[in-house]
Coordinates of C-alpha atoms in Angstrom, one line a residue:
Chain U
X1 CA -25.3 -24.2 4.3
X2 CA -22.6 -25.6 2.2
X3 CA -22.6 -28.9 3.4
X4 CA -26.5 -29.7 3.2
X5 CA -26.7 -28.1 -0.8
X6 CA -23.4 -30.7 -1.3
X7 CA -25.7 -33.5 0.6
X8 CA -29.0 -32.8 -1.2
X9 CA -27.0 -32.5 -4.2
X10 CA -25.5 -36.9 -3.7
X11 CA -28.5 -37.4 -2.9
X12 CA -30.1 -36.2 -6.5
X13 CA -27.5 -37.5 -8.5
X14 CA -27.8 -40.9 -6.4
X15 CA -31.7 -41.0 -7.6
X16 CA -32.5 -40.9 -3.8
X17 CA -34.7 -38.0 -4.6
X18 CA -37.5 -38.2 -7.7
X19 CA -37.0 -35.1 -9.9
X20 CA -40.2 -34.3 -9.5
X21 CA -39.6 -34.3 -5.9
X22 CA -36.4 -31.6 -6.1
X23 CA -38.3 -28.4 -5.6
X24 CA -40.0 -30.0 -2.9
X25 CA -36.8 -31.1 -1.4
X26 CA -34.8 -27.7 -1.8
X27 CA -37.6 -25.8 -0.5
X28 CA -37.3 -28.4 3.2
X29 CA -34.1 -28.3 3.0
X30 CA -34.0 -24.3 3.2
X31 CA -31.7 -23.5 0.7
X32 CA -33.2 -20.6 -0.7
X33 CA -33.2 -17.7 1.6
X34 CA -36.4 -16.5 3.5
X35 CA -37.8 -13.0 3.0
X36 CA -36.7 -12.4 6.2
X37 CA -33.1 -13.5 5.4
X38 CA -33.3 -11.3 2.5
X39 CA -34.4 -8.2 4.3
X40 CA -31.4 -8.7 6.9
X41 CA -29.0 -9.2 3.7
X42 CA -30.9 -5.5 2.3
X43 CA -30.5 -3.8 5.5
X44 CA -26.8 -4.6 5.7
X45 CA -25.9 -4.1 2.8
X46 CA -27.2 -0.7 2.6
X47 CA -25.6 0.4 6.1
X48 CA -22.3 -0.6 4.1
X49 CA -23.0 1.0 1.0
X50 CA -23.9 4.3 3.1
X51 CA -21.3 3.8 5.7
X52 CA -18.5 3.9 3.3
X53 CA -20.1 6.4 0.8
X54 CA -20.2 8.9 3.6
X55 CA -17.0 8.3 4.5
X56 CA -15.5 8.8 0.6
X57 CA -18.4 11.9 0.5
X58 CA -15.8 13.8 2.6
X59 CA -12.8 13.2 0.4
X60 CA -14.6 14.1 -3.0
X61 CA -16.1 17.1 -1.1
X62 CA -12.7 18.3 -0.1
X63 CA -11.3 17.8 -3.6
X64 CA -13.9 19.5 -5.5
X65 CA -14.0 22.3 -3.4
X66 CA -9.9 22.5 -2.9
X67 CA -10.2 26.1 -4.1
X68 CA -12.7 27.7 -2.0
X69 CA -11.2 25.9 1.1
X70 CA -8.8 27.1 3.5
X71 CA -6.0 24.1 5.0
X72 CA -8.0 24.7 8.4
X73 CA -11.2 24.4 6.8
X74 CA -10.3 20.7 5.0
X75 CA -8.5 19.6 8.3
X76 CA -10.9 20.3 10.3
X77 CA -14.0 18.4 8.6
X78 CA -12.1 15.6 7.8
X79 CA -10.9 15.4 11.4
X80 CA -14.9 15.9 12.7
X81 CA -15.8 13.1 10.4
X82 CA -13.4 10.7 12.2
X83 CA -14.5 12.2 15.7
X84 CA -18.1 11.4 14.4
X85 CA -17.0 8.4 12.8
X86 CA -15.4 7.2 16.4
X87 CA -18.1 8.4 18.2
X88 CA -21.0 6.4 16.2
X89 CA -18.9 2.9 16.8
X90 CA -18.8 4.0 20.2
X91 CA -22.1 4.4 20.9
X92 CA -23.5 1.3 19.1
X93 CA -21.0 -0.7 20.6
X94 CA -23.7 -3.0 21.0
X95 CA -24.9 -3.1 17.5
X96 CA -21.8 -5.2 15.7
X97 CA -22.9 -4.1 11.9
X98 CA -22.6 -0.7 12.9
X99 CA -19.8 -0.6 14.9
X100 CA -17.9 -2.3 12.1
X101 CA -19.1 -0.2 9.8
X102 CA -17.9 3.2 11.7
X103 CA -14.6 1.6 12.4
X104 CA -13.9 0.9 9.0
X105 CA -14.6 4.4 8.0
X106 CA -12.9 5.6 10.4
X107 CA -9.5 3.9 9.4
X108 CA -10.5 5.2 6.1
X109 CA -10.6 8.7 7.0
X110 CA -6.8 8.4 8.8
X111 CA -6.1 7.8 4.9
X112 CA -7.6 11.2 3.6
X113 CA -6.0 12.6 6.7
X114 CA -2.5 11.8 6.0
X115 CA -2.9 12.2 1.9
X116 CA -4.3 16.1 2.9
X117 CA -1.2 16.1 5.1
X118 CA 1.1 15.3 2.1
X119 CA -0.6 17.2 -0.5
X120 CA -0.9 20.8 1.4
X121 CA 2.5 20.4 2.7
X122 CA 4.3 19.5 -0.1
X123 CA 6.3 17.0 2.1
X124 CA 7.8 14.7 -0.5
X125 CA 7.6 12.0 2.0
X126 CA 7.5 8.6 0.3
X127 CA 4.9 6.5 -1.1
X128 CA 5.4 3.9 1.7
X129 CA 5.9 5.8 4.1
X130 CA 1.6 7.4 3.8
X131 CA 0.5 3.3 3.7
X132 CA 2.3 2.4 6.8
X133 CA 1.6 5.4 8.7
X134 CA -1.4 4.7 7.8
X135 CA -1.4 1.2 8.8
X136 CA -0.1 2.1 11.9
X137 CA -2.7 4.9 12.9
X138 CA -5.7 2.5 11.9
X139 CA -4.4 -0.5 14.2
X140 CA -6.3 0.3 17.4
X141 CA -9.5 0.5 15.5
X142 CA -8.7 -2.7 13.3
X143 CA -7.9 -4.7 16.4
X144 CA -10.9 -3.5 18.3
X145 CA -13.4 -4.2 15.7
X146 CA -12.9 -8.0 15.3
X147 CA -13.6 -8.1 11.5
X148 CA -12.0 -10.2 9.0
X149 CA -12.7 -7.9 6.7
X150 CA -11.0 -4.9 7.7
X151 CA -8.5 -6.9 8.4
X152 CA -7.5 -7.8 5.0
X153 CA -7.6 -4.0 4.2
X154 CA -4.9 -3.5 6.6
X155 CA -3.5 -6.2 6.0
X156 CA -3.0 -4.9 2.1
X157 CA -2.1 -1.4 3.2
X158 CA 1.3 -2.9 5.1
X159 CA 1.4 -5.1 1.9
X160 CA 1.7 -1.8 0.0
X161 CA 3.6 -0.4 2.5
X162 CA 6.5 -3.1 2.7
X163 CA 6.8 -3.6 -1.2
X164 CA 7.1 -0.3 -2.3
X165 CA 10.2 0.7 0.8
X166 CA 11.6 -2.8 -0.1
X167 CA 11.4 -1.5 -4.2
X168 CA 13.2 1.2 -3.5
X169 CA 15.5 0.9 -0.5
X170 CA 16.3 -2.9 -1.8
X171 CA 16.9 -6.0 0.7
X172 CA 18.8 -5.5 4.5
X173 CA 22.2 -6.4 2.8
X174 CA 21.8 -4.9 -0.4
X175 CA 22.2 -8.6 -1.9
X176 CA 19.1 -8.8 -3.9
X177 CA 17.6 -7.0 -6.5
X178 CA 15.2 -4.5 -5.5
X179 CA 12.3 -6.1 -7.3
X180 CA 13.0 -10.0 -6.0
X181 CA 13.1 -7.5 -2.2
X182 CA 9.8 -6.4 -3.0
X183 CA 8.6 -9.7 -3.3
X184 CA 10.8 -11.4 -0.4
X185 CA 9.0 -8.6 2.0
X186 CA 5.4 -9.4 0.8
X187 CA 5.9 -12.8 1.3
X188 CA 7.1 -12.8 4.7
X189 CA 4.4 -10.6 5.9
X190 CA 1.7 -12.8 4.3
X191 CA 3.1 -16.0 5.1
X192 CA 3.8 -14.6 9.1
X193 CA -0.2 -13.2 8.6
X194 CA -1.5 -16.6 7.7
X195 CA 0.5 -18.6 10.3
X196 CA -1.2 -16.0 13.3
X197 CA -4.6 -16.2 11.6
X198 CA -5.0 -20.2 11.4
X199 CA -3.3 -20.2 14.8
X200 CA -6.2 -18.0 16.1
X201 CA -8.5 -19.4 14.3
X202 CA -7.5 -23.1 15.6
X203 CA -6.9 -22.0 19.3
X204 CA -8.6 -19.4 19.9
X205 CA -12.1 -20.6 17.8
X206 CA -11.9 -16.9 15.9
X207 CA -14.8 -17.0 13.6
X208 CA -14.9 -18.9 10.1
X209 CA -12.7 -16.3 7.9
X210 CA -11.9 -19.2 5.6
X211 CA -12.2 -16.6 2.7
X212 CA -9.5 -14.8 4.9
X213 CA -7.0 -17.6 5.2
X214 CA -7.3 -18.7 1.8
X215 CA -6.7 -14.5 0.3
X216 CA -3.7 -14.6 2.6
X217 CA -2.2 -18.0 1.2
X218 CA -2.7 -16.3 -2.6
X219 CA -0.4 -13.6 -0.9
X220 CA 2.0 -15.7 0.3
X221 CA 1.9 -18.4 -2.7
X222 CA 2.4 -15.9 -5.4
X223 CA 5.7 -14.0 -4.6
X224 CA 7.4 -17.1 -3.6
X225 CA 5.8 -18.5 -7.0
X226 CA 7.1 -15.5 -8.4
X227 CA 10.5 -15.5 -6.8
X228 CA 11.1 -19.5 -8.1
X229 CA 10.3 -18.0 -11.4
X230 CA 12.6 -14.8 -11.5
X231 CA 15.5 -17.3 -10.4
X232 CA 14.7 -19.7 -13.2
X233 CA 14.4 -16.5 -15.8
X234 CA 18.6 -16.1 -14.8
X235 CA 20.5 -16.9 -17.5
X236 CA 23.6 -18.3 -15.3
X237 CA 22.0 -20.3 -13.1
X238 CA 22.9 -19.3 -9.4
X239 CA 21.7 -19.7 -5.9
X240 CA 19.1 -18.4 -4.0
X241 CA 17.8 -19.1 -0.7
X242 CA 14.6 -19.4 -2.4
X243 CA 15.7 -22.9 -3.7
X244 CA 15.6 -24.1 -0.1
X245 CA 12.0 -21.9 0.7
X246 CA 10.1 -23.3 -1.9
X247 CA 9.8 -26.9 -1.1
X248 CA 9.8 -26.1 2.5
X249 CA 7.0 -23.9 1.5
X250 CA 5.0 -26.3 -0.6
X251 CA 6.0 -29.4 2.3
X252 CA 4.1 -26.8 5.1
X253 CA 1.3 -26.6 2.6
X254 CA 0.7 -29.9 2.0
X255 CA 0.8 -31.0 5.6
X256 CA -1.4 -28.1 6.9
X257 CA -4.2 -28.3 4.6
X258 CA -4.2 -31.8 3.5
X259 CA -4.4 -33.2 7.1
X260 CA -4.5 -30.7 9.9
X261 CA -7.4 -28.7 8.5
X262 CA -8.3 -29.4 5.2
X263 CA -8.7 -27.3 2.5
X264 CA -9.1 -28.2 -0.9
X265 CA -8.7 -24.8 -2.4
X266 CA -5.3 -24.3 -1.1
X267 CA -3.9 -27.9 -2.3
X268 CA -5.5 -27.2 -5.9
X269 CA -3.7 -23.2 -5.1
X270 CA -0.2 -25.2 -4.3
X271 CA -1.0 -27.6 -7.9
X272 CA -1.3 -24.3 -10.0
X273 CA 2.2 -23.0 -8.6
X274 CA 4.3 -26.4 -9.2
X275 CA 3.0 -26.1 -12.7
X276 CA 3.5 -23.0 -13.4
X277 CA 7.2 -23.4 -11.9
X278 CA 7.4 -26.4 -14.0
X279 CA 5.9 -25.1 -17.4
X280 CA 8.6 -22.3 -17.1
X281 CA 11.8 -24.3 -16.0
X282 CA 10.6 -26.2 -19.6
X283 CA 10.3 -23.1 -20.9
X284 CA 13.7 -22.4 -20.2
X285 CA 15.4 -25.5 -21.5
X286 CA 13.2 -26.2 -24.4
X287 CA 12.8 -22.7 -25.6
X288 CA 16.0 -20.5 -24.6
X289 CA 18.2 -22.9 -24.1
X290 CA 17.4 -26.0 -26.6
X291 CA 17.0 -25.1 -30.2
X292 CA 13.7 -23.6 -31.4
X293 CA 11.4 -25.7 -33.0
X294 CA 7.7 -26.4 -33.3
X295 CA 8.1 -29.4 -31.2
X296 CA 9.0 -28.0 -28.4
X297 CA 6.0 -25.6 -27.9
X298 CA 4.1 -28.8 -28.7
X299 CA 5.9 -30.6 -26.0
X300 CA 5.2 -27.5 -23.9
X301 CA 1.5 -28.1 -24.6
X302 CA 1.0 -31.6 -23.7
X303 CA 2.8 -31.2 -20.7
X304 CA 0.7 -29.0 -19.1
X305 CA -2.4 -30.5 -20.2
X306 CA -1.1 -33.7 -18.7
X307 CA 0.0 -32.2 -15.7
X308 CA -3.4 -30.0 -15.4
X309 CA -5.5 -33.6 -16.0
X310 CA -2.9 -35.4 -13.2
X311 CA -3.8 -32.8 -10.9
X312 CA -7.7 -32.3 -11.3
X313 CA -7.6 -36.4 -10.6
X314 CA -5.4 -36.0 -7.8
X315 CA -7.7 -33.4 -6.4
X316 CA -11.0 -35.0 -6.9
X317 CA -9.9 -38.2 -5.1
X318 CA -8.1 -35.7 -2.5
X319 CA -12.0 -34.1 -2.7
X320 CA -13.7 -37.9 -2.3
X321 CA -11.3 -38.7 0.7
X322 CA -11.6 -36.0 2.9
X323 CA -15.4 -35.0 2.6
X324 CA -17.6 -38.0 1.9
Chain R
X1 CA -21.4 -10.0 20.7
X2 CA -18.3 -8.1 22.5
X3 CA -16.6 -9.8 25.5
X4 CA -14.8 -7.0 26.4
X5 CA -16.3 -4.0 25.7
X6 CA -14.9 -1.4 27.8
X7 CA -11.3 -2.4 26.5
X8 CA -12.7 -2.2 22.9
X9 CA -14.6 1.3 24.3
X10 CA -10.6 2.1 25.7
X11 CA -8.6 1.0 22.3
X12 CA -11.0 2.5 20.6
X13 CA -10.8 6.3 22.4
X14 CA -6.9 6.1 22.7
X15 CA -6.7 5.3 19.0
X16 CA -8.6 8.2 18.4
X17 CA -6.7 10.3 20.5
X18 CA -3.7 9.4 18.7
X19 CA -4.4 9.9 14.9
X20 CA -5.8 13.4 16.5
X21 CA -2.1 14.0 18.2
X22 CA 0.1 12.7 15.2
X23 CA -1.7 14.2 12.6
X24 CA -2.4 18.0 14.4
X25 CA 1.4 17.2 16.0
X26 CA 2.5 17.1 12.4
X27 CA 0.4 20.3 11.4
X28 CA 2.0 22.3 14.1
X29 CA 5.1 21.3 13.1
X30 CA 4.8 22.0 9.3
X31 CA 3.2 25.6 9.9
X32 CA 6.2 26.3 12.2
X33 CA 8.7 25.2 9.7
X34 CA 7.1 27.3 6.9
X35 CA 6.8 30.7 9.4
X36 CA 10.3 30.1 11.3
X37 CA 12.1 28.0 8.7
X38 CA 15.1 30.1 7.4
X39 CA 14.6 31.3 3.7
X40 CA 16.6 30.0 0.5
X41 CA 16.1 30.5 -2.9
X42 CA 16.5 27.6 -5.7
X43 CA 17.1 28.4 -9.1
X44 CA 14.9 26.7 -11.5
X45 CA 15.9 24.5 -14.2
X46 CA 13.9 24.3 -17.4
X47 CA 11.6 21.6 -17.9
X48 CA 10.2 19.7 -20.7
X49 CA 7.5 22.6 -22.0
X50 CA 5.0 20.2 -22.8
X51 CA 4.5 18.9 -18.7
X52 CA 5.0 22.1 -17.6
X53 CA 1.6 23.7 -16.6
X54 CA -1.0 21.0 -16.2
X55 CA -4.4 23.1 -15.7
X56 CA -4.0 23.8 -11.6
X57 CA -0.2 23.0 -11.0
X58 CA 3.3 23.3 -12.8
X59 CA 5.9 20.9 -13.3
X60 CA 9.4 22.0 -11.5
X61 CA 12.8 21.0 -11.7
X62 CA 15.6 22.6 -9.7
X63 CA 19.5 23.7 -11.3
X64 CA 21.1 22.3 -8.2
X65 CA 19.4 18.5 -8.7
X66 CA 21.5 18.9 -12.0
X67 CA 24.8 19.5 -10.0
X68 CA 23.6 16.7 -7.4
X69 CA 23.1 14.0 -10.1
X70 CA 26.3 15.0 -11.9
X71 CA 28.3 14.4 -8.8
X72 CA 26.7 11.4 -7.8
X73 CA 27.7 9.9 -11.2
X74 CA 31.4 10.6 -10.7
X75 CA 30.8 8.1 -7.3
X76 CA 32.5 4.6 -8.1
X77 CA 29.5 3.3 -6.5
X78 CA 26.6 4.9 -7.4
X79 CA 23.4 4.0 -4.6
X80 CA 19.7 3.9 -6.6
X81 CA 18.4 5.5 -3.6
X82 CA 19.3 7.4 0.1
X83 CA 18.5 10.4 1.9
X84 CA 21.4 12.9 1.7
X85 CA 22.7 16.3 2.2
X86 CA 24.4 18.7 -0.3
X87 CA 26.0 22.0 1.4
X88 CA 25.4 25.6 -0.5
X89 CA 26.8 28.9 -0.2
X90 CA 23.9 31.5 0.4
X91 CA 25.1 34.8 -1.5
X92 CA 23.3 37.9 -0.1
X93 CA 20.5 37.5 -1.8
X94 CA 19.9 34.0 0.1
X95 CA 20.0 32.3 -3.3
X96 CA 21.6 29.2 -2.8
X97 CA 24.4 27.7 -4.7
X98 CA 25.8 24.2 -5.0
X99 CA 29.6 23.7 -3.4
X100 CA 30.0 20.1 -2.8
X101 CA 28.2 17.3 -1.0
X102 CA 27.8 16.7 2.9
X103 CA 30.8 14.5 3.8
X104 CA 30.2 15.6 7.6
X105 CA 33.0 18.6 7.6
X106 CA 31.8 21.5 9.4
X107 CA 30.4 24.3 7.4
X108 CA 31.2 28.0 7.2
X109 CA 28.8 30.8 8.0
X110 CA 27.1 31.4 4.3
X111 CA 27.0 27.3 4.2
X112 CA 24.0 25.6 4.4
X113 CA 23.0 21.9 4.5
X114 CA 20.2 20.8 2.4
X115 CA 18.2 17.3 2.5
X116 CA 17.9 15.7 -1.3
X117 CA 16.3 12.6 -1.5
X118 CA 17.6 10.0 -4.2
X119 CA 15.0 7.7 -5.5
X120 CA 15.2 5.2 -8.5
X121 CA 18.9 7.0 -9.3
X122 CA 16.8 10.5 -9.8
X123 CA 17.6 13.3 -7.1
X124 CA 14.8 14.5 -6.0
X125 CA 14.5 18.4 -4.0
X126 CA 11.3 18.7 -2.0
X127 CA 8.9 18.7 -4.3
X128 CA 8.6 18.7 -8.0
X129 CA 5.0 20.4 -8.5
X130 CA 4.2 24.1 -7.5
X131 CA 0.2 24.1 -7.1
X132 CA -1.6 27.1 -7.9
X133 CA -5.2 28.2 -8.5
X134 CA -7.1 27.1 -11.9
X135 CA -6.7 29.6 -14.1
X136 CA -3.8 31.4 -12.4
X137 CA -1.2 29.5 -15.0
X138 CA 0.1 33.1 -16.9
X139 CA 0.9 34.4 -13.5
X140 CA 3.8 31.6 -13.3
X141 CA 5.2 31.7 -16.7
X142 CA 8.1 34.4 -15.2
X143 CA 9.2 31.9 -12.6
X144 CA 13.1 31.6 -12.2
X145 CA 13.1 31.0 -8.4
X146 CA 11.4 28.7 -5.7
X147 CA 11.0 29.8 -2.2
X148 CA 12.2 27.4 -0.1
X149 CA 12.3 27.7 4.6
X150 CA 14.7 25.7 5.6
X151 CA 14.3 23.5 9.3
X152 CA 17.6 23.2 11.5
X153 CA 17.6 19.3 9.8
X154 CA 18.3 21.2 6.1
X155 CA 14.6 19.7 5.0
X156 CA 12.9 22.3 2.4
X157 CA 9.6 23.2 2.6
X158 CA 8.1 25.1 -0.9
X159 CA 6.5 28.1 -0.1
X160 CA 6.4 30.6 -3.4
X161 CA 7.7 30.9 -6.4
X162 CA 10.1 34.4 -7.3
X163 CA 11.0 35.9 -10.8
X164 CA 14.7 36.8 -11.8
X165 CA 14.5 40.5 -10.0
X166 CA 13.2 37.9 -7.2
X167 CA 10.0 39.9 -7.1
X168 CA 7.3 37.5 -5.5
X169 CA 4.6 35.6 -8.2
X170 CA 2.6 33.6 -5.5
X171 CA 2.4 31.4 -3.0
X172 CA 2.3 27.6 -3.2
X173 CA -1.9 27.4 -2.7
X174 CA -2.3 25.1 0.6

């Protein structure tokens, strides 16, 4: 679909096509959807839209009548809607909109599960310890329903669950701060999710989930972004392995996605982070260090317009190479 | 559409089957802890009046998190967070009162170990919300003791709060 709007599109700005002609032209090339496409789109979209508000229907249900319900009486809908829940992706195994749709409420309800858990009993268990429980529970049912999309909700749930033990239990040797943990945890996971997911997507032929792999490179290029930044932020400058992770990082970027299977959006993803790294190692010399002056924010500003323009043309030839 | 879908049919039934186990498993265990657990009463500490009764629960503090923080702060190195014990004497009453913290030596027969949780360099005792029914809030103002049952690991369970002739208020509503 993508493709043939980009090759209609040449082909108008090329004069190929008369502009009287375009409407013509769009209409052949069936770029609008049909009616039939459009009722498909409806019909989905509602079975989402009901699927899930059944699903969070139990957990406002339960809260708004906390009161008049006994513990037995909350467990025990919560755990018939999951049974229920179970049983529809069961029986439409054959039907793969529905069966998604059941198994994602399912893994939803294991949430209101364990939070009814924690709030009747008073526990005081952790924070991270509910969102990898949870994580944990919901796995069969991610792994059996084959959906990106789910997916990426457990994917953020052990996301959750890994920064917040790593925020307050702090790195395996206690060496780091607990924060720069934090952020040392979310990028492994991520970077470790993306190598598995472009592996499978590569050798395996999973299905497109390009939206996937590119959600899970923002996970993994942000805390190591992050992490650069927090090192540069020290005020006596001192080591961290994150010196050596970064360029590796950036190298493994640049190789994967500018010649093994390329992907524009994750070059132009690894462009933003060397200039934000760069913008605030300037930052740093011209504005902490160096002596204030007008001139330096100035300076500050015409480098990252020059380094914004360098990479936009680096990006468009990048974008002329690879796809025309 | 599904290659395999008796294994899917499989994952999908045995994952159900064990959310069902974990999650009733971790019922069973909590109603036994709170109908077998041994009982101890906490003194509570004041808290800041303004938090303390938010419409359907109250705000609690406990005297001996007081004692717990002060000791930790004499420590040369003082963690931001673990999962510790602190031994109390039980007077008849079975309101407990701080001696020292758990350095493994065996405890006498009025001696109890009790699980605190440190977090962020706060000590932290079970719970620190007692959740009643809207409109009950009067009912609690009295409060000077929680009812804690203890497990054989030392971890508190909140079941009721007690006045100072430790004549019952109410129950913790569930």
């Amino acid at each position: 679909m993508a493709s043939s709007r980009r090759e209609l599109v040449s082909l108008i700005e090329q004069g190929v096509i008369p502009p009287d002609q375009v409407a013509k032209a769009v209409r052949i090339a069936g770029l609008n959807p049909s009616p039939r496409a459009w009722a498909v789109f409806i019909d989905r979209l509602l079975l989402w839209l009901g699927g899930l508000m059944l699903a969070f229907s139990v957990l406002f249900f339960i809260a708004y009548n906390w009161a008049e319900m006994g513990r037995w009486l909350r467990f025990g809908m919560v755990q018939a809607a999951l049974v229920l829940a179970v049983g529809i992706a069961l029986w439409a195994n054959a039907n793969a909109v529905v069966y998604r749709v059941a198994l994602t409420a399912a893994s939803l309800l294991v949430g209101v599960l364990l939070t009814l858990l924690g709030q009747i009993y008073q526990t005081g268990a952790d924070p991270w310890q509910l969102f990898f429980v949870w994580a944990l529970l919901a796995l069969p049912w991610v792994w059996a329903a084959r959906f990106e999309l789910l997916w990426m909700l457990w994917l953020g749930l052990l996301n959750l669950a890994i920064g917040l033990y790593f925020r307050t239990w702090g790195g395996p040797f206690g060496a780091l701060a607990n924060s720069d943990a934090a952020l040392w945890g979310v990028l492994g996971l991520n970077t470790l999710a993306l190598a598995c997911w472009e592996w499978g997507a590569y050798s395996r032929r999973w299905g497109a989930g390009l939206w996937a792999a590119r959600l899970l490179a923002v996970g993994s290029g942000v805390p190591i972004t992050l992490l650069l930044m927090s090192l540069i932020a020290e005020m006596p400058p001192v080591w961290s392995p994150v010196l050596v992770a970064y360029p590796l990082w950036l190298a493994a970027l640049y190789a994967v996605y500018r010649h093994w299977r390329p992907d524009l959006f994750m070059i132009a993803g690894g462009c933003i982070s060397v200039i934000a790294v760069v913008t605030w190692l300037l930052a740093r010399y011209l504005l902490w260090e160096g002596d204030w002056q007008e001139g330096s924010l100035m300076l500050m500003a015409v480098a990252v317009l020059a380094m914004g323009a360098g990479a936009v043309m680096w990006l468009k030839r990048l974008h002329r190479e690879a796809w025309l | 559409m599904m290659p395999n879908a008796k294994a899917n049919r499989i994952i999908i039934i045995a994952g159900m089957l064990l959310v069902l186990a974990v999650i009733n498993g971790a019922i069973w265990q909590k109603e036994r802890h709170l109908a077998l657990g041994e009982i101890v009463y906490l003194e509570l500490a004041p808290v800041d009046p303004r938090s303390l009764m938010q419409g359907d629960y109250m705000a609690l503090n406990f005297a001996i998190t007081g004692r717990i923080q002060a000791t930790l702060n004499h420590e040369s190195n003082f963690p931001n967070a673990r999962n510790g014990h602190v031994v109390v004497r039980l007077d008849d009453q079975y309101i407990a009162h701080f001696l020292r913290l758990d350095d493994g030596s065996p405890i006498g027969d009025q001696e109890r170990r009790l699980q605190y949780r440190l977090r962020n360099g706060h000590v932290r005792f079970a719970t620190n919300a007692f959740f009643f029914q809207e409109g009950h809030a009067e009912r609690y103002q009295p409060a000077r003791y929680g009812q804690f049952r203890i497990n054989d690991q030392g971890s508190p369970l909140l079941v009721a709060l007690y006045d100072s002739e430790l004549q019952p208020l109410g129950s913790l509503a569930r």
